[in-house]
Tab-separated table of C-alpha atoms in Angstrom:
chain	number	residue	atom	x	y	z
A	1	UNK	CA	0.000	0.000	0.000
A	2	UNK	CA	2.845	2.575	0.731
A	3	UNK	CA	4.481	1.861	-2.228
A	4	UNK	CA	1.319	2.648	-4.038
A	5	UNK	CA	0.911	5.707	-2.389
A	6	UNK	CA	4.313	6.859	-3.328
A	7	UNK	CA	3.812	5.649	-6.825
A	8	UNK	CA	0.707	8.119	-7.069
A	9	UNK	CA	2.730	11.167	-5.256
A	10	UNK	CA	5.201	10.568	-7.536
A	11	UNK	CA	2.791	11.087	-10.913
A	12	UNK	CA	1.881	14.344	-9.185
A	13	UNK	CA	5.581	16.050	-8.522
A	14	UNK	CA	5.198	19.475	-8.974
A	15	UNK	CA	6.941	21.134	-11.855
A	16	UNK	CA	10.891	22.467	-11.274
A	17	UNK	CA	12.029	26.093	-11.223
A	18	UNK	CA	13.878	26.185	-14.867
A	19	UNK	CA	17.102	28.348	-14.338
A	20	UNK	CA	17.968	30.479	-17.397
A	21	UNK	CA	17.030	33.149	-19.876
A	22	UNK	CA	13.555	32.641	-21.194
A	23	UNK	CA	14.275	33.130	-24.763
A	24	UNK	CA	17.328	30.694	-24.716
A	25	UNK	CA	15.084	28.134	-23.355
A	26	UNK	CA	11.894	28.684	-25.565
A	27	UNK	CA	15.340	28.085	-28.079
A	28	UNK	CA	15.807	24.695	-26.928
A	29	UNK	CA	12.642	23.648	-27.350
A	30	UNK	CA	11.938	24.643	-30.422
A	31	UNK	CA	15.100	23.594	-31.882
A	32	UNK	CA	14.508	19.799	-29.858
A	33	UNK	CA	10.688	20.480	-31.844
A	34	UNK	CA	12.329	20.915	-34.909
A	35	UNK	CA	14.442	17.676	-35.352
A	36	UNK	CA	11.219	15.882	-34.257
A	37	UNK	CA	9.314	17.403	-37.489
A	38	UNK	CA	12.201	16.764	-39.712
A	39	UNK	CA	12.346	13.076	-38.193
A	40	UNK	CA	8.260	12.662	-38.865
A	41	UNK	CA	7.677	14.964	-41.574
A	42	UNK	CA	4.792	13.677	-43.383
A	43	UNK	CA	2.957	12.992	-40.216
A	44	UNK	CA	4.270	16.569	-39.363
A	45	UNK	CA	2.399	18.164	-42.456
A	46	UNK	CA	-0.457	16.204	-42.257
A	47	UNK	CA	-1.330	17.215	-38.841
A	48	UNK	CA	-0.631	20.990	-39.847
A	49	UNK	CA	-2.647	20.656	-43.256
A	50	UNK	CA	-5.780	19.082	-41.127
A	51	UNK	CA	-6.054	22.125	-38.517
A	52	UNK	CA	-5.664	24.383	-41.934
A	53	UNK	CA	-8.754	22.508	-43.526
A	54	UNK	CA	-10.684	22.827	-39.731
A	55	UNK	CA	-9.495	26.974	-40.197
A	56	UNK	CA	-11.113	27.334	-43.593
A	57	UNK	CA	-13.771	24.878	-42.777
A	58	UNK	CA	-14.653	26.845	-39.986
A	59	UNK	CA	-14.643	30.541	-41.789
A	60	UNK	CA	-16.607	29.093	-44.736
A	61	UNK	CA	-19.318	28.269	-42.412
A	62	UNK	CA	-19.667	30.902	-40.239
A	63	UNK	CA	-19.639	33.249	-43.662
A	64	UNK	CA	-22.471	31.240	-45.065
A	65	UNK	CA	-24.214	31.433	-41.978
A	66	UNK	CA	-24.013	35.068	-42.083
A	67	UNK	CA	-22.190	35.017	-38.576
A	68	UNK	CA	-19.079	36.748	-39.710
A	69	UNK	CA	-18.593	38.460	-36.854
A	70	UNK	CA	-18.223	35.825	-35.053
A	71	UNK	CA	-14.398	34.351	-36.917
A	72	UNK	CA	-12.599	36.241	-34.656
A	73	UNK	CA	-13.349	35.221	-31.366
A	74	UNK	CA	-14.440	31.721	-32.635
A	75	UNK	CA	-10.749	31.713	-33.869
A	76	UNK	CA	-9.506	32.468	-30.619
A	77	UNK	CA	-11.229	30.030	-28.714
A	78	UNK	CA	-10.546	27.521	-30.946
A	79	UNK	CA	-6.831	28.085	-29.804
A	80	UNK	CA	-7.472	27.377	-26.435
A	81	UNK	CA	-8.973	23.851	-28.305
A	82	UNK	CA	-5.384	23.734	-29.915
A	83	UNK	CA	-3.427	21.439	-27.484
A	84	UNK	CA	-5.684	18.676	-27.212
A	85	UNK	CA	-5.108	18.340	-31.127
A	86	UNK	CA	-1.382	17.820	-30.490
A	87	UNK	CA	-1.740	14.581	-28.257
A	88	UNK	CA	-0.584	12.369	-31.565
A	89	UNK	CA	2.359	14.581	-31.765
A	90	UNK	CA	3.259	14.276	-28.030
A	91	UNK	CA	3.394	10.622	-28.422
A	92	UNK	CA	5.647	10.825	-31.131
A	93	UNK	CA	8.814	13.168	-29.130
A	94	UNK	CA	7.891	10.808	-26.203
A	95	UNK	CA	9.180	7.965	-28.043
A	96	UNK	CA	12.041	9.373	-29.883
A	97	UNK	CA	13.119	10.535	-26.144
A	98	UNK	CA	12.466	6.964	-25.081
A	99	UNK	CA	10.141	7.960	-22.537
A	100	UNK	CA	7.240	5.049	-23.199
A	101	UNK	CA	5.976	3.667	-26.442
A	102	UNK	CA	3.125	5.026	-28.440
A	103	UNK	CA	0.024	4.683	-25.329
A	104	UNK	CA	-1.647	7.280	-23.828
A	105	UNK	CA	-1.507	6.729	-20.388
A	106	UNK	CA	-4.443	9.258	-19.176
A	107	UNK	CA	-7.005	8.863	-22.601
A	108	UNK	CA	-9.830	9.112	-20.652
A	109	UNK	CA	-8.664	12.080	-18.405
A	110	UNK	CA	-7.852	14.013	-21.738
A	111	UNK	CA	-11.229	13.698	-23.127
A	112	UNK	CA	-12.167	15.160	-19.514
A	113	UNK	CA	-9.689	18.244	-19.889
A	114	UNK	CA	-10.807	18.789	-23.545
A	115	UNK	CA	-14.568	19.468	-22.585
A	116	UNK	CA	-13.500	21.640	-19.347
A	117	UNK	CA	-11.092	23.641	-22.109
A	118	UNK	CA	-14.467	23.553	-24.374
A	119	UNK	CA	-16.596	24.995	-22.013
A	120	UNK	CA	-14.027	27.956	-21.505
A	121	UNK	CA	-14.191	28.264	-25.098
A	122	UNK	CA	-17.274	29.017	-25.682
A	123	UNK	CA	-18.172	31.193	-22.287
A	124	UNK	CA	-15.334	33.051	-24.452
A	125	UNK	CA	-17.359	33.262	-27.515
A	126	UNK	CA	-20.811	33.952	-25.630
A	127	UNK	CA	-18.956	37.198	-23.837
A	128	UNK	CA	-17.851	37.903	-27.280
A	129	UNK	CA	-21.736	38.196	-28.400
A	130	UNK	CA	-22.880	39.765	-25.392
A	131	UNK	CA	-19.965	42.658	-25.992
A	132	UNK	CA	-21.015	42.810	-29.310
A	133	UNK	CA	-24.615	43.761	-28.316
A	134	UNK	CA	-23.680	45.866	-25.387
A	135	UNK	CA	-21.660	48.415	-27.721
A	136	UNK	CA	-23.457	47.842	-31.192
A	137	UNK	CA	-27.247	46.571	-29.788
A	138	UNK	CA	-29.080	44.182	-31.667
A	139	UNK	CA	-28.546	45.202	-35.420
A	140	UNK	CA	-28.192	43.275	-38.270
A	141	UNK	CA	-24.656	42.049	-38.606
A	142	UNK	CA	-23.394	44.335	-41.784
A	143	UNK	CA	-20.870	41.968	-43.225
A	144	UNK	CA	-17.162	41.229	-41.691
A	145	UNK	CA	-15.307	43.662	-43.889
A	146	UNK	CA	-17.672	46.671	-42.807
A	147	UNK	CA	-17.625	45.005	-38.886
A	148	UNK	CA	-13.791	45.381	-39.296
A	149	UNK	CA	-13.574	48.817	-40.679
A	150	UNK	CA	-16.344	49.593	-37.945
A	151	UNK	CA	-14.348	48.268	-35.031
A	152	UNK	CA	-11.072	50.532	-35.792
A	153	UNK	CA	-12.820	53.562	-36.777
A	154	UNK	CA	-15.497	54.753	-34.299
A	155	UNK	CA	-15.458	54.955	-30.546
A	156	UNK	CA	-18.064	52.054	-30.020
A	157	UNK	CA	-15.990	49.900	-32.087
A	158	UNK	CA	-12.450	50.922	-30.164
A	159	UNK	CA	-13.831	50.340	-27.107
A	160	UNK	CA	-15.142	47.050	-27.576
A	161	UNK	CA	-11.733	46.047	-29.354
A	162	UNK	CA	-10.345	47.378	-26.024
A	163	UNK	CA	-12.525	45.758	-23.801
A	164	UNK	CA	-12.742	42.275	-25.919
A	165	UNK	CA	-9.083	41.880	-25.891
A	166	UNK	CA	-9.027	42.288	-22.070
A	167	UNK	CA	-11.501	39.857	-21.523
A	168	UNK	CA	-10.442	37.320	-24.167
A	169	UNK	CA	-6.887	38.162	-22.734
A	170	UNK	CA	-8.152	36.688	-18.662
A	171	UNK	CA	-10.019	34.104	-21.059
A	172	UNK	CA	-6.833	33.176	-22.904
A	173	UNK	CA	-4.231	33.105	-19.982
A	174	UNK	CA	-6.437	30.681	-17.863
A	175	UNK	CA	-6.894	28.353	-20.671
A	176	UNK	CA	-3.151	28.672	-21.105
A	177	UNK	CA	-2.080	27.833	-17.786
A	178	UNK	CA	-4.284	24.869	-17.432
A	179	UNK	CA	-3.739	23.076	-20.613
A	180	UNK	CA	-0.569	24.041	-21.277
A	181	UNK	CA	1.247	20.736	-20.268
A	182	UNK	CA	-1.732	18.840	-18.675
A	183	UNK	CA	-1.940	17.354	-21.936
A	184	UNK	CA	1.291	16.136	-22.710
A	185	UNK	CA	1.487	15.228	-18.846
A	186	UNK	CA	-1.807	12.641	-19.567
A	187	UNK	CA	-0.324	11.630	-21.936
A	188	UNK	CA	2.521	10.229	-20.369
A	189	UNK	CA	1.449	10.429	-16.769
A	190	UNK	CA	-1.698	8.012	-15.967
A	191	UNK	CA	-3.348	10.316	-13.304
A	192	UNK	CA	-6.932	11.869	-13.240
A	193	UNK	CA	-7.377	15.199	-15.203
A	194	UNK	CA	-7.592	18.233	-12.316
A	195	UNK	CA	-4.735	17.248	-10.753
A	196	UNK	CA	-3.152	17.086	-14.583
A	197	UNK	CA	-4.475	20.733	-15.154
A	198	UNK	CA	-3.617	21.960	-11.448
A	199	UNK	CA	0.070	20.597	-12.041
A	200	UNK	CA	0.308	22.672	-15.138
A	201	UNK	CA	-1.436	26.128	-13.760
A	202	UNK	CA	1.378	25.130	-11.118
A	203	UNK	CA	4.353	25.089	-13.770
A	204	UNK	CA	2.794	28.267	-15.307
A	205	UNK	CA	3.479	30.717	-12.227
A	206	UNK	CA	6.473	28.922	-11.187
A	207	UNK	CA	7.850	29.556	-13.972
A	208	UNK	CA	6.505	32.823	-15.385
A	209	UNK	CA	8.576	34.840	-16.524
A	210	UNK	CA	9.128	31.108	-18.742
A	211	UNK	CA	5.797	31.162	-19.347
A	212	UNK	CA	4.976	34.343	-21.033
A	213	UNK	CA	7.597	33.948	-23.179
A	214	UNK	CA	6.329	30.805	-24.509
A	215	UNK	CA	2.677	32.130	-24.757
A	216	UNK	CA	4.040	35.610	-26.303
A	217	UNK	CA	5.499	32.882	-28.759
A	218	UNK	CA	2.694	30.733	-29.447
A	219	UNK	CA	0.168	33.388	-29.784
A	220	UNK	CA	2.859	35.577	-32.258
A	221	UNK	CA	2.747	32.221	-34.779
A	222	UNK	CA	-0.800	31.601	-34.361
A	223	UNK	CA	-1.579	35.033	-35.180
A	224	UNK	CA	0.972	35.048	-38.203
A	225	UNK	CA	-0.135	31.538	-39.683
A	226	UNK	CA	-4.281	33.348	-39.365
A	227	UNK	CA	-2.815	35.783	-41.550
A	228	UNK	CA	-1.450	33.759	-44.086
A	229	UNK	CA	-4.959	32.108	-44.742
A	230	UNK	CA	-3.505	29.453	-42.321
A	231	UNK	CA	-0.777	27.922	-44.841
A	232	UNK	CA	1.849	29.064	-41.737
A	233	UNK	CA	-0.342	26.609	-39.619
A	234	UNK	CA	1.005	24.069	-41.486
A	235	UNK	CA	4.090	23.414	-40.576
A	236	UNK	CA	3.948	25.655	-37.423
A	237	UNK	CA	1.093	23.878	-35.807
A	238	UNK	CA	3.382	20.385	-35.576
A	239	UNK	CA	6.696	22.684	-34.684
A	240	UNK	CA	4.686	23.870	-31.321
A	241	UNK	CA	2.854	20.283	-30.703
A	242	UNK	CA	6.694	18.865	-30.387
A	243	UNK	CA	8.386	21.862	-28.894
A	244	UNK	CA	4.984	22.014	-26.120
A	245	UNK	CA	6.456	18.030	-25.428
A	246	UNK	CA	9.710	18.927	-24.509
A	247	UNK	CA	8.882	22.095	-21.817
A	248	UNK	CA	6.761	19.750	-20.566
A	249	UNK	CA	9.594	17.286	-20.066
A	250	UNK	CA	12.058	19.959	-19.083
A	251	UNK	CA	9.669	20.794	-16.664
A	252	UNK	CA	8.533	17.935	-15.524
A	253	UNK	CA	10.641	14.680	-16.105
A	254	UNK	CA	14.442	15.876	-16.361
């Protein structure tokens, strides 16, 4: 029974204090991320191309819907989404670091984290609507070129840019901190979802000045592979699913 019990504490030892200068580590992650995509690179692509379909899948419909309006901040909580898409790519650095085969030690547990990170998601998007009505009230929506032009050229429309990046901002940073590494960590760690998400928020301010650096990151190459009609998702997507494996191992199992 003790040994049981240790077992158990041991699957929940807190992350370490990472010594160093945040950019040089962020570095070494992506640079251990990168020889994992040149090792796999048609899995690599293929996982990028997919979440590029999902992109353009998911502006096409919203356009035909006439909900326009909404791409933005359905883009940005689909981010939040955008870890639990990576657990494939976790198992792969995993193995080339010969840290377990190709299992998933906590499957159930990440389905469990995925709807929590879902439900943030779209309390996201529903302050998102509300916002919209408080500063524009119920009109028609007039299209998402004129909603754009609208939003950076009257005072309703810079205020509620103002106010929607603050809130999707608090949104953003706790979906960061929770799923950050709980997914890689149930993936390799066979323990029960909260305490996987609690471990991470954990790693997050222990480390974070660490951390902001690696979301400043993340969010900089999300944002630039949006822009490029997602073909930057492609192979950037994969590059962050590998380099997200290794900070949680540096954090976590070295």
């Amino acid at each position: 029974m003790d040994d049981i019990m240790e077992a158990t504490r041991d699957l929940r030892t807190a992350a370490r204090q990472v010594e160093g200068a945040p950019a040089l580590i962020v570095k070494r992650w992506l640079r251990a991320g990168w020889a994992d995509f040149k090792a796999h690179p048609t899995l690599s692509t293929l996982y990028g191309f997919t979440l590029a379909i999902i992109g353009w899948a998911i502006i096409w419909t919203l356009a035909a819907m006439g909900q326009g309006w909404m791409i933005l901040p359905t883009l940005a909580g689909a981010m939040l989404l955008g870890p639990a898409a990576t657990v494939g790519l976790y198992r792969v650095s995993r193995r080339r670091m010969g840290k377990g085969g190709g299992g998933i030690a906590g499957s159930g547990q990440i389905f469990l984290v995925s709807v929590v990170i879902m439900v943030l998601a779209l309390a996201w998007i529903r302050s998102a609507t509300l916002l919209f009505a408080v500063f524009f009230g119920l009109r028609p929506f007039a299209g998402f070129t004129d909603t754009l032009t609208t939003l950076f050229s009257t005072g309703p429309g810079i205020a509620l840019f103002l106010v929607g990046s603050a809130v999707g901002g608090l949104f953003a940073a706790l979906g960061f901190a929770i799923a950050a590494f709980s997914f890689p960590m149930l993936t390799h760690r066979n323990i029960d979802g909260f305490s996987a998400m609690g471990l991470s928020f954990n790693a997050v301010t222990q480390n974070f000045r660490l951390a902001i650096t690696w979301a400043a990151l993340v969010s900089a190459l999300i944002a630039l592979s949006v822009l490029t009609g997602f073909l930057l998702l492609i192979p950037v997507f994969p590059l962050l699913g590998y380099a997200t494996w290794h900070a949680y191992a540096d954090l976590f199992e070295s």
